[in-house]
Coordinates of C-alpha atoms and ligand atoms in Angstrom, one line a residue:
M19 CA -34.2 18.8 51.1
A20 CA -30.2 17.5 51.2
A21 CA -31.0 15.3 48.3
T22 CA -32.6 17.4 46.6
D23 CA -29.9 19.1 46.5
T24 CA -27.3 17.2 45.6
A25 CA -29.6 16.4 42.7
L26 CA -29.9 19.3 40.7
I27 CA -25.9 19.7 40.8
P28 CA -25.1 17.1 38.1
E29 CA -27.1 19.2 36.0
I30 CA -26.0 21.6 35.9
T31 CA -22.7 21.1 35.8
A32 CA -24.6 19.5 32.4
H33 CA -25.6 22.5 31.2
R34 CA -22.2 24.6 32.0
V35 CA -20.4 21.8 29.6
D36 CA -22.9 21.1 27.1
R37 CA -23.1 25.2 26.4
P38 CA -23.6 24.8 22.3
Q39 CA -20.3 26.6 20.6
R40 CA -20.4 29.1 17.9
G41 CA -19.4 29.8 15.1
W42 CA -15.8 28.3 13.7
V43 CA -14.8 27.2 17.3
S44 CA -17.3 25.2 17.3
W45 CA -16.4 23.4 14.4
V46 CA -12.5 22.8 15.2
T47 CA -13.7 21.7 18.9
T48 CA -16.7 19.6 17.5
T49 CA -16.7 15.9 18.9
D50 CA -20.6 15.7 17.2
H51 CA -20.8 13.3 14.4
K52 CA -22.9 15.1 13.3
K53 CA -20.5 18.2 12.2
I54 CA -17.6 15.4 12.3
G55 CA -19.3 13.1 9.4
I56 CA -20.5 17.4 7.6
L57 CA -16.9 18.3 7.8
Y58 CA -15.1 14.9 6.1
L59 CA -17.9 14.9 3.7
V60 CA -16.5 19.0 2.4
T61 CA -12.9 18.2 2.7
T62 CA -13.3 14.9 0.8
F63 CA -15.3 17.1 -1.8
V64 CA -13.1 19.6 -2.2
F65 CA -10.4 16.4 -3.3
F66 CA -12.1 15.4 -5.2
I67 CA -12.4 18.8 -7.9
L68 CA -9.2 18.6 -7.3
G69 CA -8.4 15.4 -8.3
G70 CA -10.9 16.2 -11.3
V71 CA -8.6 18.7 -12.2
E72 CA -5.7 16.9 -12.6
A73 CA -7.8 14.3 -14.3
L74 CA -9.0 17.1 -16.9
L75 CA -5.2 18.7 -17.5
M76 CA -4.3 15.1 -18.2
R77 CA -7.2 14.7 -21.0
V78 CA -5.6 18.2 -22.7
Q79 CA -2.5 16.5 -23.0
L80 CA -3.9 13.1 -24.5
G81 CA -6.6 14.7 -26.7
A82 CA -4.0 15.4 -29.8
P83 CA -1.2 13.0 -30.8
D84 CA 2.5 14.7 -29.7
N85 CA 0.6 17.2 -27.6
T86 CA 3.6 19.5 -25.4
F87 CA 0.6 20.9 -23.4
L88 CA 2.2 18.9 -20.2
T89 CA 5.9 17.8 -19.2
P90 CA 6.8 14.8 -19.5
S91 CA 7.4 14.9 -15.3
V92 CA 4.0 17.0 -15.0
Y93 CA 2.2 14.2 -16.8
N94 CA 4.4 11.8 -13.7
S95 CA 2.9 14.0 -11.3
L96 CA -0.4 14.4 -12.1
F97 CA -1.6 10.7 -12.0
T98 CA 0.3 10.8 -9.2
L99 CA -1.3 13.4 -7.5
H100 CA -5.3 12.1 -9.0
G101 CA -4.9 9.1 -8.8
T102 CA -3.6 9.1 -4.7
T103 CA -6.0 11.7 -4.0
M104 CA -9.5 10.1 -5.3
I105 CA -8.2 6.9 -3.4
F106 CA -6.6 8.1 -0.9
L107 CA -8.4 11.9 -0.2
F108 CA -11.8 11.2 -1.0
V109 CA -13.7 7.6 -2.1
V110 CA -11.9 6.0 1.9
P111 CA -12.9 8.5 4.0
I112 CA -15.9 9.7 1.8
L113 CA -17.6 7.1 2.9
A114 CA -16.1 7.2 6.3
G115 CA -18.1 11.4 6.3
F116 CA -21.1 9.4 5.1
G117 CA -20.7 6.5 7.8
N118 CA -19.3 9.0 10.8
Y119 CA -23.5 11.3 9.5
F120 CA -25.3 8.1 9.5
L121 CA -24.3 5.2 11.7
P122 CA -25.1 6.6 14.5
L123 CA -28.6 7.9 13.3
M124 CA -28.9 4.6 10.9
I125 CA -28.2 2.2 14.5
G126 CA -30.5 4.7 17.1
A127 CA -27.4 5.9 19.0
R128 CA -26.7 9.0 20.0
D129 CA -23.3 9.5 18.9
M130 CA -20.3 7.2 18.1
A131 CA -18.1 5.3 20.8
F132 CA -15.5 7.9 20.6
P133 CA -16.6 11.0 20.2
K134 CA -12.7 12.6 20.6
L135 CA -11.4 9.5 18.5
N136 CA -13.8 10.5 15.8
A137 CA -12.5 14.3 15.8
L138 CA -8.8 13.2 15.7
S139 CA -9.7 11.1 12.4
Y140 CA -10.7 13.9 11.1
W141 CA -8.3 16.4 11.4
L142 CA -4.9 13.7 10.8
L143 CA -7.4 13.1 7.8
L144 CA -6.6 16.8 6.2
A145 CA -3.5 16.6 7.8
G146 CA -2.4 14.2 5.8
G147 CA -4.7 16.0 2.1
L148 CA -2.6 18.9 3.6
V149 CA 1.2 17.6 3.7
F150 CA 0.8 15.6 0.3
Y151 CA -0.5 18.6 -1.2
L152 CA 2.4 20.9 0.5
S153 CA 5.2 18.2 -2.2
L154 CA 3.6 20.7 -4.5
F155 CA 5.8 23.9 -3.6
F156 CA 8.9 21.5 -3.6
S157 CA 8.3 18.7 -6.2
P158 CA 5.9 16.2 -6.3
P159 CA 5.7 12.6 -5.9
E160 CA 6.6 10.3 -10.0
A161 CA 6.2 7.4 -8.8
G162 CA 2.2 6.2 -9.9
W163 CA -0.5 5.6 -6.9
T164 CA 1.7 3.2 -6.5
S165 CA 4.5 4.2 -5.7
Y166 CA 6.2 0.9 -6.4
A167 CA 10.0 0.2 -6.3
P168 CA 12.4 0.8 -6.9
L169 CA 10.5 4.2 -8.9
S170 CA 9.8 5.0 -5.3
L171 CA 13.5 4.7 -3.8
E172 CA 15.7 7.6 -3.7
T173 CA 18.2 6.5 -6.6
Y174 CA 14.9 7.5 -9.5
S175 CA 12.7 9.7 -6.3
E176 CA 15.3 12.0 -4.3
S177 CA 12.1 14.4 -4.0
G178 CA 10.4 14.9 -1.3
G179 CA 7.2 14.5 -3.1
M180 CA 8.0 11.0 -2.5
D181 CA 8.4 11.6 0.9
A182 CA 5.2 13.6 1.5
W183 CA 3.4 10.6 -0.1
I184 CA 4.6 9.0 2.5
F185 CA 3.5 10.3 4.8
L186 CA -0.2 11.0 3.4
I187 CA -0.5 6.7 3.6
H188 CA 0.8 7.0 6.5
L189 CA -1.6 10.7 8.7
T190 CA -5.0 8.8 7.4
G191 CA -4.0 5.5 7.0
I192 CA -4.0 6.3 10.9
S193 CA -7.3 8.3 10.8
S194 CA -8.8 5.3 8.9
L195 CA -7.7 2.4 11.4
L196 CA -9.0 4.8 14.2
G197 CA -12.2 5.5 11.8
A198 CA -12.6 1.9 11.3
I199 CA -12.2 1.1 15.0
N200 CA -15.4 3.8 15.9
F201 CA -18.1 2.4 13.9
Y202 CA -16.9 -1.3 15.1
A203 CA -17.7 -0.7 18.3
T204 CA -20.5 1.8 17.7
I205 CA -22.0 -1.3 15.3
A206 CA -20.8 -4.1 18.1
N207 CA -22.3 -2.3 21.3
M208 CA -24.7 0.5 20.7
R209 CA -27.4 -0.1 18.2
A210 CA -31.5 1.1 19.1
P211 CA -33.2 -1.4 21.3
G212 CA -34.3 -4.1 19.4
M213 CA -31.5 -3.9 16.5
G214 CA -30.7 -7.7 16.3
W215 CA -28.2 -8.2 13.4
G216 CA -29.9 -9.7 11.2
R217 CA -32.3 -5.9 11.4
L218 CA -29.0 -3.7 10.7
P219 CA -29.3 -1.4 8.1
L220 CA -27.3 -2.9 4.8
F221 CA -26.2 0.4 4.9
V222 CA -24.7 -0.3 8.2
W223 CA -23.7 -3.8 7.5
T224 CA -21.5 -2.4 5.1
L225 CA -20.3 -0.1 7.8
L226 CA -19.1 -3.0 9.7
V227 CA -17.0 -5.0 6.7
Y228 CA -15.2 -2.0 5.7
A229 CA -14.1 -1.1 9.5
I230 CA -13.5 -4.4 9.2
L231 CA -11.4 -4.6 5.7
L232 CA -10.0 -1.4 6.7
I233 CA -8.1 -2.8 10.7
L234 CA -7.1 -6.3 8.6
A235 CA -5.3 -4.1 5.3
L236 CA -4.4 -0.7 6.4
P237 CA -1.0 -2.4 9.2
V238 CA 0.2 -4.1 6.2
I239 CA 0.5 -1.3 4.0
A240 CA 1.3 0.9 6.9
G241 CA 4.4 -1.4 7.6
A242 CA 5.3 -1.3 3.5
V243 CA 5.7 3.2 3.5
T244 CA 7.9 2.7 6.5
L245 CA 10.5 0.0 4.7
L246 CA 10.3 2.0 1.4
L247 CA 11.2 4.8 4.8
T248 CA 13.8 3.6 5.8
D249 CA 15.1 2.0 2.3
R250 CA 14.5 5.8 1.7
H251 CA 16.5 6.8 4.1
F252 CA 18.9 5.3 6.8
G253 CA 20.4 2.8 4.5
T254 CA 18.1 0.2 4.6
G255 CA 17.3 -2.4 1.5
F256 CA 14.5 -4.2 1.7
F257 CA 13.1 -3.1 -1.9
D258 CA 16.6 -2.7 -3.3
Q259 CA 18.2 -4.8 -5.2
G260 CA 21.4 -3.0 -5.1
Q261 CA 21.4 -4.7 -1.2
G262 CA 20.2 -7.7 -1.5
G263 CA 16.9 -6.5 -1.3
D264 CA 13.1 -7.6 -3.6
P265 CA 11.1 -5.2 -5.5
L266 CA 9.0 -7.9 -5.9
L267 CA 7.8 -8.2 -1.8
W268 CA 7.1 -4.4 -2.3
Q269 CA 5.0 -4.9 -4.6
H270 CA 2.6 -8.4 -2.5
L271 CA 2.6 -5.6 0.7
F272 CA 1.2 -3.0 -1.3
W273 CA -1.5 -4.9 -2.9
F274 CA -2.2 -7.7 -0.1
F275 CA -3.6 -3.2 0.8
G276 CA -5.2 -2.9 -2.5
H277 CA -6.9 -5.3 -3.8
P278 CA -9.4 -5.1 -0.1
E279 CA -8.6 -0.9 -0.5
V280 CA -10.8 -2.2 -4.2
Y281 CA -13.6 -3.2 -1.9
I282 CA -13.8 -0.9 0.6
M283 CA -14.0 1.6 -1.8
I284 CA -17.1 0.6 -3.0
L285 CA -19.1 -1.7 -0.5
P286 CA -20.0 1.4 1.4
G287 CA -21.8 2.4 -2.7
F288 CA -23.3 -1.4 -2.5
G289 CA -24.9 -0.6 1.1
M290 CA -25.9 3.0 0.0
V291 CA -27.8 1.5 -2.9
S292 CA -29.3 -1.2 -1.1
E293 CA -30.8 1.4 1.4
I294 CA -31.5 3.6 -1.5
L295 CA -33.1 0.8 -4.3
P296 CA -36.1 -0.1 -2.1
V297 CA -37.0 3.1 -0.9
F298 CA -37.8 4.5 -4.2
A299 CA -39.5 1.0 -5.1
R300 CA -41.7 1.1 -2.5
K301 CA -40.9 -2.5 -2.2
P302 CA -38.4 -4.8 0.5
I303 CA -35.1 -4.5 -0.1
F304 CA -34.8 -8.9 -1.9
G305 CA -33.2 -11.3 -0.1
Y306 CA -31.6 -9.2 2.1
K307 CA -30.2 -11.9 4.2
A308 CA -28.4 -12.6 0.8
I309 CA -27.7 -9.1 0.7
A310 CA -25.0 -8.9 4.0
A311 CA -23.5 -12.8 3.1
A312 CA -22.9 -11.7 -0.2
T313 CA -20.8 -8.4 1.3
V314 CA -19.0 -10.3 3.8
V315 CA -17.5 -13.2 1.6
I316 CA -16.6 -10.6 -0.5
A317 CA -14.4 -9.5 1.7
F318 CA -12.9 -13.1 2.6
L319 CA -12.3 -13.4 -1.3
A320 CA -10.9 -9.6 -1.7
L321 CA -7.9 -10.7 0.6
L322 CA -6.9 -13.7 -0.7
V323 CA -6.3 -12.3 -4.7
W324 CA -3.5 -9.3 -4.8
A325 CA -1.5 -11.3 -6.6
H326 CA -4.0 -10.9 -9.7
H327 CA -3.0 -7.1 -10.1
M328 CA 1.2 -9.5 -10.7
F329 CA 0.3 -11.3 -12.6
T330 CA 2.6 -10.7 -15.2
T331 CA 5.6 -11.4 -12.6
P332 CA 7.8 -14.2 -12.3
S333 CA 5.2 -16.4 -11.2
A334 CA 4.8 -21.3 -10.7
T335 CA 1.8 -21.2 -13.6
I336 CA 0.2 -23.1 -9.8
V337 CA 0.2 -19.8 -8.8
L338 CA -1.3 -18.0 -11.5
V339 CA -4.5 -20.3 -11.9
F340 CA -5.1 -20.5 -7.9
F341 CA -5.2 -16.5 -8.6
M342 CA -6.9 -16.5 -11.3
I343 CA -10.0 -18.9 -9.6
S344 CA -9.4 -17.2 -6.3
S345 CA -10.6 -13.9 -8.3
F346 CA -13.7 -15.6 -10.6
L347 CA -15.0 -16.1 -7.5
I348 CA -15.6 -13.1 -6.4
A349 CA -17.9 -12.7 -9.4
I350 CA -20.1 -15.4 -7.3
P351 CA -21.5 -12.9 -4.4
T352 CA -21.5 -10.5 -6.9
G353 CA -23.6 -11.1 -9.2
V354 CA -25.2 -11.7 -6.2
K355 CA -25.9 -8.4 -4.8
I356 CA -26.9 -7.2 -9.5
F357 CA -29.3 -9.6 -8.8
N358 CA -31.2 -9.4 -5.8
W359 CA -30.7 -5.7 -6.7
V360 CA -33.0 -6.3 -9.5
A361 CA -35.6 -8.1 -8.2
T362 CA -36.0 -5.6 -5.6
L363 CA -36.5 -2.8 -8.9
W364 CA -38.8 -6.0 -11.0
R365 CA -42.3 -4.5 -10.1
G366 CA -41.8 -2.1 -7.6
T367 CA -44.1 1.1 -8.5
V368 CA -40.7 2.4 -9.2
E369 CA -40.2 6.1 -8.5
F370 CA -37.7 7.7 -10.5
K371 CA -36.1 10.5 -8.2
T372 CA -32.1 11.3 -8.1
P373 CA -31.3 8.4 -6.1
L374 CA -33.3 6.3 -7.2
I375 CA -31.5 7.1 -10.6
F376 CA -27.7 7.5 -9.6
S377 CA -28.6 3.9 -8.9
V378 CA -29.6 2.5 -11.6
G379 CA -26.6 4.4 -13.5
F380 CA -24.3 2.5 -10.5
I381 CA -25.5 -0.8 -11.6
S382 CA -25.7 -0.6 -15.4
V383 CA -21.8 1.0 -15.0
F384 CA -20.6 -0.7 -12.4
L385 CA -21.7 -4.3 -14.1
I386 CA -19.1 -3.0 -17.4
G387 CA -16.9 -2.6 -14.7
G388 CA -17.2 -5.8 -12.6
I389 CA -16.8 -8.3 -16.3
T390 CA -13.7 -6.3 -17.7
G391 CA -12.7 -7.6 -14.6
V392 CA -13.2 -11.4 -14.6
F393 CA -11.4 -10.4 -18.3
L394 CA -8.9 -8.3 -17.1
A395 CA -8.7 -11.6 -14.2
V396 CA -8.0 -14.3 -17.0
F397 CA -3.6 -14.2 -16.5
P398 CA -3.1 -14.6 -20.8
V399 CA -5.3 -12.2 -21.3
D400 CA -3.9 -9.9 -18.3
W401 CA 0.0 -10.6 -19.6
Q402 CA -1.5 -9.0 -22.9
L403 CA -3.7 -5.9 -21.4
H404 CA -1.4 -5.2 -18.4
D405 CA -0.9 -1.6 -18.2
T406 CA -3.1 -0.7 -20.3
Y407 CA -5.5 2.1 -21.4
F408 CA -8.0 -1.8 -21.0
V409 CA -6.8 -1.6 -17.4
V410 CA -7.6 2.4 -17.0
A411 CA -11.2 1.7 -18.5
H412 CA -12.1 -1.1 -16.2
L413 CA -10.8 0.5 -13.2
H414 CA -13.0 3.7 -13.8
Y415 CA -16.3 2.3 -14.6
V416 CA -15.0 0.7 -11.3
L417 CA -14.4 3.6 -10.0
V418 CA -16.2 6.1 -11.0
G419 CA -19.1 3.9 -12.4
G420 CA -19.0 2.4 -9.2
S421 CA -18.3 4.4 -6.7
V422 CA -18.9 7.8 -7.7
F423 CA -22.7 7.0 -8.6
A424 CA -23.0 4.9 -5.4
I425 CA -21.4 8.6 -3.1
F426 CA -23.4 10.9 -5.6
A427 CA -27.1 8.8 -5.1
G428 CA -26.3 8.7 -1.3
I429 CA -25.4 12.9 -2.2
Y430 CA -28.5 13.3 -3.4
Y431 CA -30.6 10.9 -0.9
W432 CA -29.2 12.4 1.8
Y433 CA -28.7 15.5 1.6
P434 CA -32.0 17.1 2.5
K435 CA -31.5 14.8 5.6
I436 CA -27.7 16.9 6.7
T437 CA -29.6 20.2 5.9
G438 CA -33.4 20.4 5.6
K439 CA -33.1 21.4 2.3
M440 CA -34.3 19.8 -0.8
L441 CA -32.1 19.4 -3.9
S442 CA -33.4 20.9 -7.6
E443 CA -34.6 17.0 -9.1
P444 CA -34.3 18.5 -12.9
L445 CA -31.0 19.8 -12.2
G446 CA -29.7 16.6 -10.3
K447 CA -31.7 14.6 -13.1
W448 CA -29.7 17.5 -15.9
S449 CA -26.7 16.3 -13.3
F450 CA -26.5 12.8 -13.7
A451 CA -27.5 12.5 -17.3
F452 CA -24.1 14.6 -18.2
M453 CA -22.6 12.7 -15.7
Y454 CA -24.0 9.0 -17.3
I455 CA -23.3 10.4 -21.0
G456 CA -19.6 11.4 -19.7
I457 CA -18.3 8.9 -18.0
N458 CA -19.9 6.1 -21.4
V459 CA -17.4 8.6 -23.5
T460 CA -14.5 8.4 -22.0
F461 CA -13.9 5.3 -20.4
L462 CA -16.1 2.9 -22.7
I463 CA -13.6 4.1 -26.2
Q464 CA -10.6 3.3 -24.1
H465 CA -11.2 -0.1 -24.2
S466 CA -10.1 0.1 -27.9
I467 CA -7.5 2.7 -26.8
G468 CA -6.2 -0.3 -24.6
L469 CA -7.1 -3.1 -26.8
D470 CA -4.6 -0.5 -29.8
G471 CA -1.2 -1.6 -27.9
M472 CA -1.9 2.5 -26.4
P473 CA 0.2 1.8 -22.5
R474 CA -0.9 3.3 -19.7
R475 CA 1.6 6.7 -17.7
I476 CA 2.8 8.0 -20.6
Y477 CA 2.5 12.2 -21.7
E478 CA 2.2 11.1 -25.8
Y479 CA 2.0 8.8 -28.4
P480 CA 2.1 9.0 -32.1
D481 CA -0.1 10.0 -34.4
V482 CA -1.0 6.2 -35.9
G483 CA -4.0 3.6 -36.0
H484 CA -7.1 5.1 -34.4
L485 CA -5.6 6.5 -31.5
A486 CA -5.7 10.2 -31.9
T487 CA -9.5 10.5 -32.5
Y488 CA -10.8 7.3 -29.7
N489 CA -8.2 10.2 -27.1
L490 CA -10.2 12.8 -28.7
I491 CA -13.0 11.2 -27.7
S492 CA -12.2 10.2 -24.2
T493 CA -11.4 13.6 -24.0
I494 CA -14.5 15.7 -24.9
G495 CA -16.4 13.3 -22.6
S496 CA -14.4 13.4 -19.4
F497 CA -15.2 17.8 -19.8
M498 CA -19.6 16.1 -19.5
L499 CA -18.6 14.7 -16.4
G500 CA -16.6 16.8 -15.5
F501 CA -19.9 19.3 -16.2
G502 CA -22.0 17.1 -15.2
V503 CA -20.1 16.8 -11.4
L504 CA -20.3 20.6 -11.6
L505 CA -24.4 20.7 -11.2
T506 CA -24.3 19.1 -8.5
V507 CA -22.1 21.2 -7.3
V508 CA -24.7 24.2 -7.8
N509 CA -27.6 22.3 -6.7
A510 CA -26.1 21.7 -3.8
A511 CA -25.1 24.7 -2.9
R512 CA -28.7 26.5 -4.8
S513 CA -30.4 24.4 -2.0
L514 CA -28.6 25.7 0.2
K515 CA -29.9 28.7 0.6
K516 CA -33.6 28.1 -1.7
G517 CA -33.9 24.6 -1.2
V518 CA -37.7 24.1 0.0
A519 CA -37.7 22.7 3.0
A520 CA -37.0 19.5 3.4
G521 CA -39.2 18.0 7.1
P522 CA -38.3 14.9 8.9
D523 CA -38.7 12.4 6.1
P524 CA -39.4 13.5 2.2
W525 CA -39.0 10.2 0.9
K526 CA -41.1 7.6 3.2
G527 CA -37.8 6.2 4.4
N528 CA -36.9 3.1 5.9
T529 CA -34.1 3.6 8.7
L530 CA -33.9 5.1 11.8
E531 CA -32.2 8.7 10.6
W532 CA -35.5 9.2 8.3
F533 CA -37.2 9.5 12.6
T534 CA -35.5 12.4 13.5
E535 CA -35.7 16.7 12.6
S536 CA -34.1 17.1 9.2
P537 CA -31.5 18.3 10.6
P538 CA -31.0 16.0 13.4
P539 CA -30.9 17.5 16.6
V540 CA -27.6 17.4 18.7
N541 CA -28.9 14.1 20.2
N542 CA -30.0 12.9 17.4
F543 CA -33.3 11.4 19.1
D544 CA -35.4 12.6 22.1
V545 CA -37.0 9.1 21.9
I546 CA -35.3 6.0 20.7
P547 CA -38.0 3.1 19.1
R548 CA -38.2 0.0 19.7
V549 CA -36.3 -1.7 16.6
R550 CA -39.7 -4.6 15.3
S551 CA -38.3 -5.3 11.9
V552 CA -35.7 -4.4 8.6
E553 CA -37.1 -1.1 8.5
P554 CA -38.5 0.6 11.7
M555 CA -39.9 3.7 9.9
K556 CA -42.5 1.4 7.7
D557 CA -43.7 -0.4 11.4
I558 CA -43.4 3.5 13.0
R559 CA -45.6 4.8 10.0
R560 CA -48.5 1.7 10.3
Q561 CA -48.2 2.4 14.1
V562 CA -48.5 6.1 13.5
A563 CA -51.9 6.1 11.3
R564 CA -53.4 3.0 13.2
Q565 CA -53.4 5.7 16.0
S566 CA -54.6 8.5 14.4
E567 CA -57.2 6.3 12.4
P568 CA -61.2 6.6 13.2
D569 CA -62.6 3.8 15.3
L570 CA -64.5 2.3 12.0
S571 CA -64.2 -1.5 13.2
P572 CA -68.2 -1.0 14.4
A573 CA -69.8 0.8 11.8
P574 CA -71.1 -1.8 9.1
V575 CA -70.0 -0.2 5.2
P576 CA -72.1 -0.5 3.4
A577 CA -70.6 -1.8 -0.4
A578 CA -69.9 0.9 -3.0
A579 CA -71.9 -0.5 -6.1
G580 CA -70.1 -1.2 -9.3
S581 CA -66.6 -0.6 -7.9
S582 CA -65.0 -3.3 -8.7
D583 CA -60.5 -2.7 -8.0
Ligands
HEM611 C1 -13.4 12.3 -13.5 C2 -13.1 11.5 -14.4 C3 -11.8 11.1 -13.9 C4 -11.4 11.0 -15.8 C5 -11.7 12.4 -16.9 C6 -9.9 10.5 -14.9 C7 -8.5 9.7 -15.9 C8 -7.2 10.0 -16.2 C9 -6.3 9.7 -16.4 C10 -6.3 10.8 -17.5 C11 -5.0 8.7 -15.6 C12 -3.7 9.1 -16.4 C13 -4.2 7.6 -16.6 C14 -2.1 7.5 -16.9 O1 -2.1 7.8 -17.6 O2 -1.5 6.4 -17.2 C15 -5.5 8.1 -14.7 C16 -5.6 7.4 -13.5 C17 -6.4 7.0 -12.5 N1 -7.7 7.7 -12.0 FE1 -8.9 8.4 -13.1 N2 -10.1 10.0 -13.8 C18 -11.0 10.5 -13.7 C19 -12.2 10.3 -12.3 C20 -11.5 8.6 -11.3 C21 -11.4 8.4 -9.7 C22 -12.6 9.0 -9.1 C23 -10.6 7.8 -9.3 C24 -10.7 7.2 -8.9 C25 -11.9 7.1 -7.3 C26 -10.2 7.4 -10.6 C27 -9.1 6.5 -10.0 C28 -7.7 6.9 -10.6 C29 -6.6 5.8 -10.7 C30 -6.8 4.9 -9.5 C31 -5.6 5.6 -12.0 C32 -4.1 5.4 -11.5 C33 -2.6 6.5 -11.0 C34 -1.7 5.9 -11.8 O3 -1.9 5.1 -12.5 O4 -0.9 5.5 -10.6 N3 -9.6 8.5 -12.0 N4 -7.7 9.0 -14.6
CU612 CU1 -7.3 -7.0 -7.6

């Protein structure tokens, strides 16, 4: 009898501890990776809208020559807020949000390795965003998302806004670092039985590499902004030429972090597209191993190319050549991926659902950004184009065409899993159409604006040549793009109430998140299936079909006359 009594005790306490919280308290105190994932996704999307509004304000100012809609200093603040928001408060953390929600589900785990640390990551991110935006109430920073010295030193940026930027980098940096350690530990230790490295979903592969790159790159920027802080307030002179320091040291430290950051922003997007294409082409991914290996190679090379952002600073030719060639090399693994994606679609039974369309849009637009990147890696070309609108066009093709389209593909693919409701297909397609046309109208022409010599980060330009027409076209495009984004917001809000019920597996997916209900229960899975291939759900569906099939084997089946398919 005594034995039974003690056996009951842990069960009872477990029930007490697990009693579900309700309302807003449940969100503030949660350590469930799914709730934290939703907090991440919603918060970062709000920052995306903020960054988008900032972009549109700038585009209004640039829509006509000699415009006086914004003052120079407001324009400076807007591009600083916009660039910083989009990178540190939207793309990097929204990918962490997808990772949080889907990583445990895709590897058949019940949560992240360190659930409390996971909650801390989110709250640090929110704190970073709030501290940064509080600077709007005193004096926003104006030194761009790169905060180059000497612009960021006290001589030029006395305002507290610059310090708010430094705290943003510190807080979001710690948030990402803790998140990265959590991702790594979860992937290394918590995979379903049978899920060896060769059966890891490609999105999980890219999250692993994303985590490792964050762990390698973030300490460098954390060190750099700490030096900047002491330069500004404690009398040091690391970046101050007047005190024997060197502003170029900032550029080296910043870009040693900044270029890997570009891949941090794009690799998980590659992973999402690699999950989505095979599902909607009804074919296995072409070259699983090549895609996983290319991810690792890109990450390695990403650590060797930082000075291609510094081609216009004094350097020996051999140094320029080194950074040119290392940058070229990245095109090889990236090309491998693009060919593999196209080969996955090739002769597939392609279903043109919104997640697929965004993925195909991603490939086509990202390709253009990748190609102009190779142009810019040729240092004499960069000497001409550095700091012109050609660079603005390039970076937006990569970040909007690449990261944003992949993120939207992910939203359309996984929204049914998160909410249990389908998004509207027609609205999704309209959203894509406006975004796709919008991005090309906005940014394609900026290549010409740059070739005509218009510098970036200027608030006005004279009415010479084609500048007025080209800039007007670009501004019109940006509003189409904005409208496209709005349609998705409307779609997501509407479907929460009116969406068709999704069921556990609306797309006939390949990976384990589709094995559980939509939305998944607190413990994710009642049973964790054994994984036998890269596409465990296909195996499971096959097994279920076999079990529910009536046993026909002994009866001879007469051949139907005349049928020859
Ligand atoms: C809604 C579409 C967008 C539009 C219309 C837009 C527009 C602009 C404009 C007008 C600038 C200032 C150019 C200059 O004066 O030098 C800019 C800069 C920038 N944008 Fe965007 N943008 C958009 C989306 C994005 C996204 C999604 C990202 C990142 C994921 C991004 C990252 C940046 C960066 C890093 C800069 C450079 C900021 C700096 O010079 O410090 N943008 N964008
Ligand atoms: Cu770079």
